[in-house]
Structures are given as C-alpha cells and as structure tokens.
C-alpha cells in the first residue's frame, strides 16, 4: 500500500489539517491588508489635516495682505504724496511723516508681513514703514545684494500687474524663497499707475508652516496660484518639479494621486483654496510612503511563514499518529473479510472499510433472508402436513411449533379455505409473470387474514393445492356459537377489505368447530367439501359447512326434453333452445338437497346433447369442438353453475348460428338454380311455375312463396320480365317481325307480348323499334310494328 496518496485517509487528513491551517493564514493576510489600508487611511487623513492647516495659514496671510493693501491705498496721506510726488513741498513732507507713522501701526505685530514699501514712479523714491529712501539708495541697501540689475528692478515695479502674488525668487534671485504681493496705486487709475505697493510675507513664518508638514513625512511642499504658477516651495530655489500637472478637482477638497517624477514614483496630495484658488501640493516619494506598511508586511510574512512551517510539521505528525489505529483495523478486516484489499484500499481506507462492512451486511442480510424464507417454507410445509393429517404419532408437534412462532391455545380449531377467483384488477396489463403475481396476492392475503384472525384469536395461513388454507385456533373461553360468529366476521372483513382495497376476488369456505389439533385434517376436509358447493352457490361467496344438507343423487333430464333441444338446435332456433336449456337447469337446481356431483353430471349430459345436435347439423367447425372441451374442463375444475350456463349459452348460440347459416345456404342455391333454369328455358312456351316446381320436386305454392321471399316478385312475373328483356335486342333487327320475336321468346300470342311489353316498358314494341336509336343508346324501348 502506497503511503501519503492524495485520496487515502492520511492524505485527506493532511488536506483537512491544511484547510484548518489555511484559516489563520488567510485571517493574518486579511489583517495585514486591513492594517495596511488603515495605515494608508491614517496617512491620508494626516496629510489632509496638515494641508488644511497650511491652507488656512496661507489664506490668513492673503487676507491680512489684502486688508493692509486696501488700508494703505485708501490712506489720504499716501494719496496726497502720490499726487505731488514730483515736487514735494512742506505739506507733502508733513503727509510723508504722517504716512510713516501710519505704516508703523499697520505692521506693528509683523506676524504675517516681514516688511513692505511704496515705490513712487515719478518721484523715484521709496517709502517704507520706517523711513524715506531715494530709489538708488534703497536699491543699494536692500536690493543690490540679490544681484538683480537696478533697471530691471525698477521696470518690474513699474510694469507689475494689479494685485498679483509672485515668488520672491523671481525678484531677488536669492536662494531664499518667499511670497511677495504687489499692488499698483492709486486703485482708481490702474491703467496708469503712479506708485507700486510691495508687501513681502514673513519668510520665517512661511517656512515654519512648511516645516510643520515636512516634519510628519519627508516630502516637498508647493504653493501654486490659479494659473498653476509656482508661488512658494519648500525646495531651496523654489523650483517646480517636472510633471507637476494637477487635474481639475472641486475646490476645498483633498485629493491624492500617484505620479512618476524624474523616474521616481511619487504620491501627490493636494487641495485648492476656495478663497484664493491657490493649490497647496504635498509630494512624497512612494518609498517613504510605504515604509510603515512594509514593516507590517514583513512582520506578517514572517509570522505566516512560521505558522505554515509549524502547522505543516504538526499536521504530518498528527496524521501519522492518528493513522496507526486505522491501519491496525484495516489489517484485521483484511484478514477476516472475503473482500480483497485491491485498489479501493489504495485510494481510501474508509471506502475499503465501508465496502467490507457493506459486503458483510449484505451477506448477513442474504443469509437472514434465506433462513427466513426457509422458515416460511418449513412452516408452510408443517401447516400443510397438519391440514392433510400427515403428522406422525411420534412427531413432537408441540415442541416444534414454537420454533416457527406458533403457540397453540387450548381452545378449538377450524379451517378457512380461500379460492382465488380473479386478481387481474390489482396489476397493470403489462405485468405478465403469473407466478410472481400469484405469490404476491397470496402474501397480501396471508398477512391480512392472519392479522384479522389475530384480532379475535390466532390463525396461520398456508398454500394448499392452489388454494389458501387458514388454521384458526380459538381462545379457551370461546363458545362454539361465538367461534362460528368470529369465523364469519373474519371471512366477511377479509372479503370486504381485500376486495375493495386490492381488487382481489375469492370464495371462502368455513369448516365446523373441532376441539383439538388432532382434528384439524377433519376440519380441512369439511372446508373442502363446502368449497365444492361453490359450483352451486357461485363465486365470491362465503360457504359454511354447517349449512350444507344431505344431497339427493338424481336429476331430471327426460329423453323428450333432450330430443326437443336437439331439434331446436338443428333448426337454428337459438331463442327457444336457450329457453329450454335454462328451464332444464333451473328445474334441477330448484330440487331440495341436490348434490354438487349430480349437478356436475347434469352439465356433462347437457354438454353431450349439444355436441350431438352439432354433429346432426353437419357442422364441422373445429372451434366448436374446442369450446365443448373447454366446458368439460371447466366442470372438472369446479366452474360455477352460473359460469357454466353462460359458457353453454355461448356454445349454443354458435351451434344455432351454424345450423341457420346452413339452411340459408341451401335456399340461396335453390334460387340460383331456378334463375339458371329460367335463363335456359325461357323460349319454351310451356315454361311455368308448375313445370319449374315439377323439375325441382317442389310444391308450386312453396316455390312461389320461396321465390318471392328471395327476389321480391312472383315467379310468373319474373318469367315475363325476363322474356321482355330478351326480346329488346331482337327488336333492333329490322328483318325480324314482331310476331316472330314474340314466339321466339316464349309467348303464345303477339297480343300477350304487346300487352306485357307495354306493362313493363311503358311503350309498345313498334314504338321502341322506331326510336331504337334513342332507346338503344339509353337502353330504352321500341314500339309495335
């Protein structure tokens, strides 16, 4: 036997253990993916919160800058300086002094704005929140270190767009980054500005907000305006990453997408401000994004691997240990079972054990059925021997009966015999095995009758000579009258229930009550004698032996009755013959105490009479002789009187019909002979009814009556019509005279011929001849010449 086959028990155990082991592995994998998703969600929410906070900070910057620019642009002193910036007088300088004082109060907190200044285009000077500078001086002190040329700086201030934010790097060229807001003044004349307001955001404050985001993950932060132009960045030079192309999304919502920049996978998180339309972008390398999940994954894989190895080793050891008892059981079964451990054992030991057990159970079932069948046969044989009195004096009957489940009461005994009449209604028409059908019917009746007898006393059924006999053993306290009433009740219930439920028809005979088991054969013989009266009393009846009287040994069937029956059969008179048959049988059945054997002899005698009549009628039909043989066999097999009368009636009808057909056949031959004789002798003037009757040796009146019955017209009338029909072809010949024609066809005179021709044809012979063309075409007549 090969080990570890996939279909073997050990292989299936390993599969089961593998399935059990797979459950925690699958759960661990599910936990890993769930943990990873949770971590990603947490990172997503953290990035969203950071960008939201960063957006709010920048929006606050913008709000503060916008309000400051609005306040400065609306300051009356600033407006006065703008108007008179070319020639500054004492009033303008006082306004300038007030303006510086106002500027200091505008940015006293310096939370969002690092510094701001106002450049006057025509006056070419700069006014900051702390002092007044000529443009050249301010450039030398604050702008020139960045390396931007003076003219370029001045041109940028003059050409700025209204209310725009730019990257500070574009102005200074420095490595520092920041946001700068420029606003042309006055606001009412934006097309021809005379001054420019420049506000620079607080660099440190902006970088602090950016570092707050970078402190969570080492990514880069970008701020883009509505046109996707870079405003600020966490990178040293504020350069925009290549490929930073953000899709259009709803404002204010947070979004994440994957992108590849400069050959490296990135996770881009961004959101757009609904107030400024700026985009705040956070770019994180994918490798940094998944470092936390990779740690969890590695730990999970290590745990799964350890669990798989440990579980596999445990499964193998457990399968090996658990298989040893099964192996010993299989070896034990293989040694004792007749079933060889073939490929079934190699595939699956349980299948082999199941097949071995089923084989043992089948053999045990077959053995039990054989024993049970033998017991039934032996019990039935014992009951038949008891019924027929074939039990020896030295046979231990009382000791043997309990072995077959029979325990006798000390009460009396009686026998019921069941003669099966018809059970075709219980089976389908396509069931042809009569032996099996009869056995099944006997089984049904045995079970039902024994159960009915057991309701009152106890009974046992056995098949005897194609009949069923039931030995009924009464309880000790049962009186003879009660016993006979119970037997009648059992017979009636059996007849009603079996007949209605199973459509099985039978006749029952009941013996008298006998006091001991030794008289069971006598009771059986009484039931047989009672069953003989089935012929008189009919099928499907209950016949009791105590109701049978002493019979007389003669029957009434005189010779004159027999001869009369023969004559009626010979004449084919079925109605009167059947009436006489029924009269003879009814008269004898009405005699008191007539014997069954005497009735059987009467039936044999009547059958012989009917056969004699058939032979006297010269019938040679083989089927009739076979029917007679069947009647004789029916009498010998115990056919009832009613069935015998019915069969005799059928036989009698066949004999009468054959006799009648024979008579009719003779009359038909006589008719044909008469017609043939007329056709041969019609030209003879002496042809008449008398001459024809003399020829056939018949009386003239009988012949006339017979001929009219057969043809519907008298013989003389037929002769005249035949002569007229024979004269028609002769009338078509002009060389023949009508007188000669009348003589030629058998008429004594031409007048008789003309009168009869007109009587039958409606015209004269000459008219028929003159119009012979029309009548010859239509088979018509002529007229006298």
XYZ file of C-alpha atoms in Angstrom, residues 333-623:
291
model
C -10.545 -6.583 8.451
C -8.406 -7.671 5.505
C -7.539 -10.912 7.268
C -11.180 -11.776 8.043
C -13.069 -10.270 5.092
C -13.617 -12.014 1.774
C -13.129 -8.679 0.066
C -9.599 -8.366 -1.269
C -7.802 -5.084 -0.403
C -7.336 -4.027 -4.005
C -7.185 -0.545 -5.495
C -10.068 0.528 -3.248
C -7.753 0.290 -0.230
C -5.022 2.198 -2.024
C -7.405 5.048 -2.791
C -9.202 5.397 0.509
C -9.146 3.172 3.572
C -12.582 4.330 4.670
C -14.026 3.315 1.304
C -12.475 -0.111 1.737
C -13.869 -0.418 5.278
C -17.266 0.783 4.089
C -17.278 -1.738 1.244
C -16.117 -4.525 3.559
C -18.830 -3.705 6.106
C -21.481 -3.432 3.381
C -20.315 -6.767 1.974
C -20.592 -8.376 5.411
C -24.015 -6.807 5.991
C -25.207 -7.900 2.542
C -24.071 -11.445 3.162
C -25.728 -11.353 6.561
C -28.934 -9.982 5.006
C -28.910 -12.677 2.328
C -28.330 -15.315 4.969
C -31.170 -13.962 7.128
C -33.489 -13.812 4.140
C -32.574 -17.355 3.204
C -33.202 -18.527 6.739
C -36.459 -16.572 6.894
C -37.572 -17.988 3.550
C -36.646 -21.462 4.646
C -38.515 -20.953 7.904
C -41.595 -19.788 5.991
C -41.326 -22.762 3.671
C -40.819 -25.157 6.557
C -43.684 -23.593 8.493
C -45.960 -23.736 5.450
C -44.984 -27.378 4.896
C -45.703 -28.177 8.533
C -49.112 -26.486 8.339
C -49.931 -28.413 5.126
C -48.991 -31.677 6.860
C -51.243 -30.711 9.770
C -54.120 -29.966 7.392
C -53.760 -33.211 5.460
C -53.147 -35.350 8.566
C -49.590 -36.330 7.678
C -48.141 -35.766 11.152
C -46.827 -38.982 12.692
C -47.782 -40.034 16.196
C -44.172 -39.812 17.352
C -43.635 -36.300 15.873
C -43.085 -33.716 18.668
C -45.575 -31.208 17.249
C -45.997 -29.128 20.395
C -42.184 -28.755 20.724
C -41.631 -27.886 17.038
C -44.411 -25.315 16.571
C -42.856 -22.634 18.864
C -39.734 -22.661 16.665
C -41.919 -21.259 13.872
C -43.665 -18.707 16.074
C -46.755 -20.871 16.652
C -48.079 -21.332 20.157
C -51.384 -23.199 20.398
C -54.285 -22.226 22.629
C -56.235 -24.934 24.395
C -59.401 -23.820 22.598
C -60.961 -25.338 19.472
C -59.836 -25.295 15.827
C -61.416 -24.520 12.486
C -60.198 -24.150 8.883
C -60.971 -21.465 6.296
C -60.181 -22.096 2.615
C -59.745 -19.208 0.153
C -60.198 -19.953 -3.553
C -58.774 -17.166 -5.741
C -61.229 -16.177 -8.458
C -59.706 -13.050 -10.046
C -56.898 -10.676 -9.170
C -56.246 -9.041 -12.559
C -57.593 -5.708 -11.307
C -54.700 -5.395 -8.872
C -51.943 -5.471 -11.539
C -51.073 -3.493 -14.634
C -51.756 -5.041 -18.005
C -48.052 -5.162 -18.870
C -47.249 -7.443 -15.919
C -47.123 -10.934 -17.385
C -45.387 -13.097 -14.781
C -48.369 -15.045 -13.414
C -46.308 -16.926 -10.845
C -44.969 -13.761 -9.255
C -48.406 -12.139 -9.325
C -49.965 -15.132 -7.606
C -47.220 -15.212 -4.954
C -47.733 -11.506 -4.276
C -51.509 -11.939 -3.960
C -51.027 -14.875 -1.591
C -48.634 -12.799 0.512
C -51.172 -9.974 0.783
C -53.984 -12.300 1.727
C -51.804 -14.195 4.215
C -50.827 -11.032 6.070
C -54.349 -9.599 6.131
C -56.168 -12.804 7.106
C -53.658 -13.685 9.832
C -53.995 -10.156 11.216
C -57.812 -10.351 11.126
C -57.787 -13.746 12.824
C -55.309 -12.430 15.390
C -57.716 -9.655 16.400
C -60.014 -12.278 17.935
C -57.935 -15.431 18.282
C -54.936 -16.575 16.200
C -54.522 -18.018 12.729
C -51.878 -19.314 10.325
C -52.101 -19.401 6.528
C -50.595 -21.934 4.126
C -50.888 -22.652 0.404
C -52.573 -25.978 -0.321
C -53.336 -27.199 -3.846
C -53.521 -23.677 -5.405
C -55.730 -22.509 -2.565
C -55.021 -20.791 0.740
C -55.997 -22.507 3.965
C -56.080 -20.759 7.329
C -55.982 -22.738 10.593
C -57.825 -20.739 13.248
C -57.097 -21.529 16.903
C -59.684 -20.122 19.317
C -59.134 -18.853 22.814
C -60.034 -21.285 25.596
C -63.076 -19.323 26.792
C -64.725 -19.111 23.329
C -68.107 -20.826 22.953
C -68.954 -22.744 19.746
C -71.536 -20.136 18.730
C -69.119 -17.250 19.315
C -66.393 -19.138 17.464
C -68.574 -19.561 14.364
C -69.623 -15.904 14.548
C -65.952 -14.851 14.715
C -65.126 -17.047 11.722
C -67.982 -15.459 9.765
C -66.767 -11.996 10.802
C -63.180 -12.741 9.736
C -64.391 -14.046 6.363
C -66.634 -11.033 5.735
C -63.975 -8.480 6.721
C -61.376 -10.221 4.579
C -63.759 -10.277 1.603
C -64.670 -6.606 2.022
C -61.217 -5.173 2.752
C -59.181 -7.205 0.257
C -61.822 -6.899 -2.441
C -62.262 -3.135 -2.102
C -58.645 -2.234 -1.417
C -56.756 -4.630 -3.690
C -59.488 -5.714 -6.159
C -58.819 -9.383 -5.382
C -61.871 -11.638 -5.707
C -62.115 -15.021 -3.945
C -64.528 -17.601 -2.476
C -64.340 -18.651 1.181
C -65.405 -21.938 2.752
C -65.609 -22.443 6.531
C -65.406 -25.736 8.422
C -67.153 -26.593 11.648
C -65.517 -26.174 15.052
C -63.303 -29.044 16.294
C -61.986 -29.413 19.854
C -58.321 -30.404 19.310
C -55.398 -30.041 16.897
C -55.675 -33.714 16.024
C -58.965 -32.962 14.246
C -57.517 -30.258 12.001
C -57.496 -32.687 8.996
C -61.220 -33.301 9.516
C -61.856 -29.555 9.623
C -59.828 -29.163 6.419
C -61.872 -31.838 4.670
C -65.094 -30.114 5.753
C -63.853 -26.844 4.264
C -63.023 -28.684 1.024
C -66.499 -30.217 0.925
C -68.033 -26.795 1.477
C -65.878 -25.340 -1.316
C -67.442 -27.900 -3.690
C -70.710 -26.013 -3.335
C -69.039 -23.024 -4.986
C -70.394 -24.544 -8.224
C -73.951 -24.145 -6.997
C -73.704 -21.027 -4.840
C -71.459 -19.121 -7.210
C -68.075 -17.411 -6.948
C -67.177 -14.697 -4.403
C -69.392 -16.170 -1.705
C -68.874 -17.448 1.842
C -69.867 -21.135 2.249
C -70.165 -22.715 5.679
C -70.053 -26.463 6.131
C -72.759 -26.475 8.783
C -75.194 -25.032 6.228
C -74.764 -27.920 3.761
C -77.608 -30.509 3.745
C -77.608 -34.157 2.716
C -77.886 -34.387 -1.084
C -80.176 -36.429 -3.397
C -78.441 -38.495 -6.049
C -80.572 -37.997 -9.216
C -81.511 -35.294 -11.736
C -84.441 -34.702 -14.146
C -83.470 -34.739 -17.832
C -86.024 -36.881 -19.789
C -85.442 -38.107 -23.345
C -88.200 -35.951 -24.807
C -86.522 -32.821 -23.421
C -83.220 -33.910 -24.889
C -84.778 -34.601 -28.310
C -86.604 -31.290 -28.276
C -83.327 -29.487 -27.534
C -81.659 -31.324 -30.412
C -84.445 -30.327 -32.802
C -84.322 -26.679 -31.799
C -80.547 -26.595 -32.264
C -80.863 -28.336 -35.635
C -83.382 -25.764 -36.828
C -81.167 -22.867 -35.640
C -83.796 -21.607 -33.198
C -81.419 -20.120 -30.605
C -84.058 -18.271 -28.591
C -86.223 -21.323 -27.863
C -83.193 -23.569 -27.439
C -81.702 -21.261 -24.799
C -85.057 -21.008 -23.038
C -85.330 -24.824 -22.871
C -81.723 -25.124 -21.609
C -82.317 -22.655 -18.785
C -85.616 -24.404 -17.938
C -83.899 -27.792 -17.542
C -81.096 -26.420 -15.337
C -83.397 -24.241 -13.223
C -85.764 -27.166 -12.578
C -82.929 -29.337 -11.233
C -81.366 -26.546 -9.158
C -84.734 -25.967 -7.557
C -84.776 -29.547 -6.242
C -84.053 -29.655 -2.488
C -80.721 -31.105 -1.303
C -79.422 -31.787 -4.790
C -75.790 -32.893 -4.851
C -72.967 -30.915 -6.438
C -71.796 -34.067 -8.169
C -75.302 -34.631 -9.557
C -75.360 -31.069 -10.948
C -71.961 -31.711 -12.496
C -73.324 -34.912 -14.105
C -76.305 -32.947 -15.454
C -73.965 -30.412 -17.006
C -71.924 -33.225 -18.609
C -75.150 -34.736 -20.005
C -76.371 -31.403 -21.444
C -72.951 -30.734 -22.993
C -73.127 -34.149 -24.648
C -76.607 -33.336 -26.016
C -75.401 -30.049 -27.515
C -72.486 -31.825 -29.173
C -74.862 -34.437 -30.656
C -77.044 -31.664 -32.080
C -73.989 -30.010 -33.612
C -72.995 -33.258 -35.317
C -76.560 -33.876 -36.575
C -76.497 -30.367 -38.071
C -73.428 -31.468 -40.063
C -71.236 -28.734 -38.558
C -67.523 -29.463 -38.887
C -66.286 -26.299 -37.122
C -63.194 -27.193 -35.070
C -63.672 -24.175 -32.828
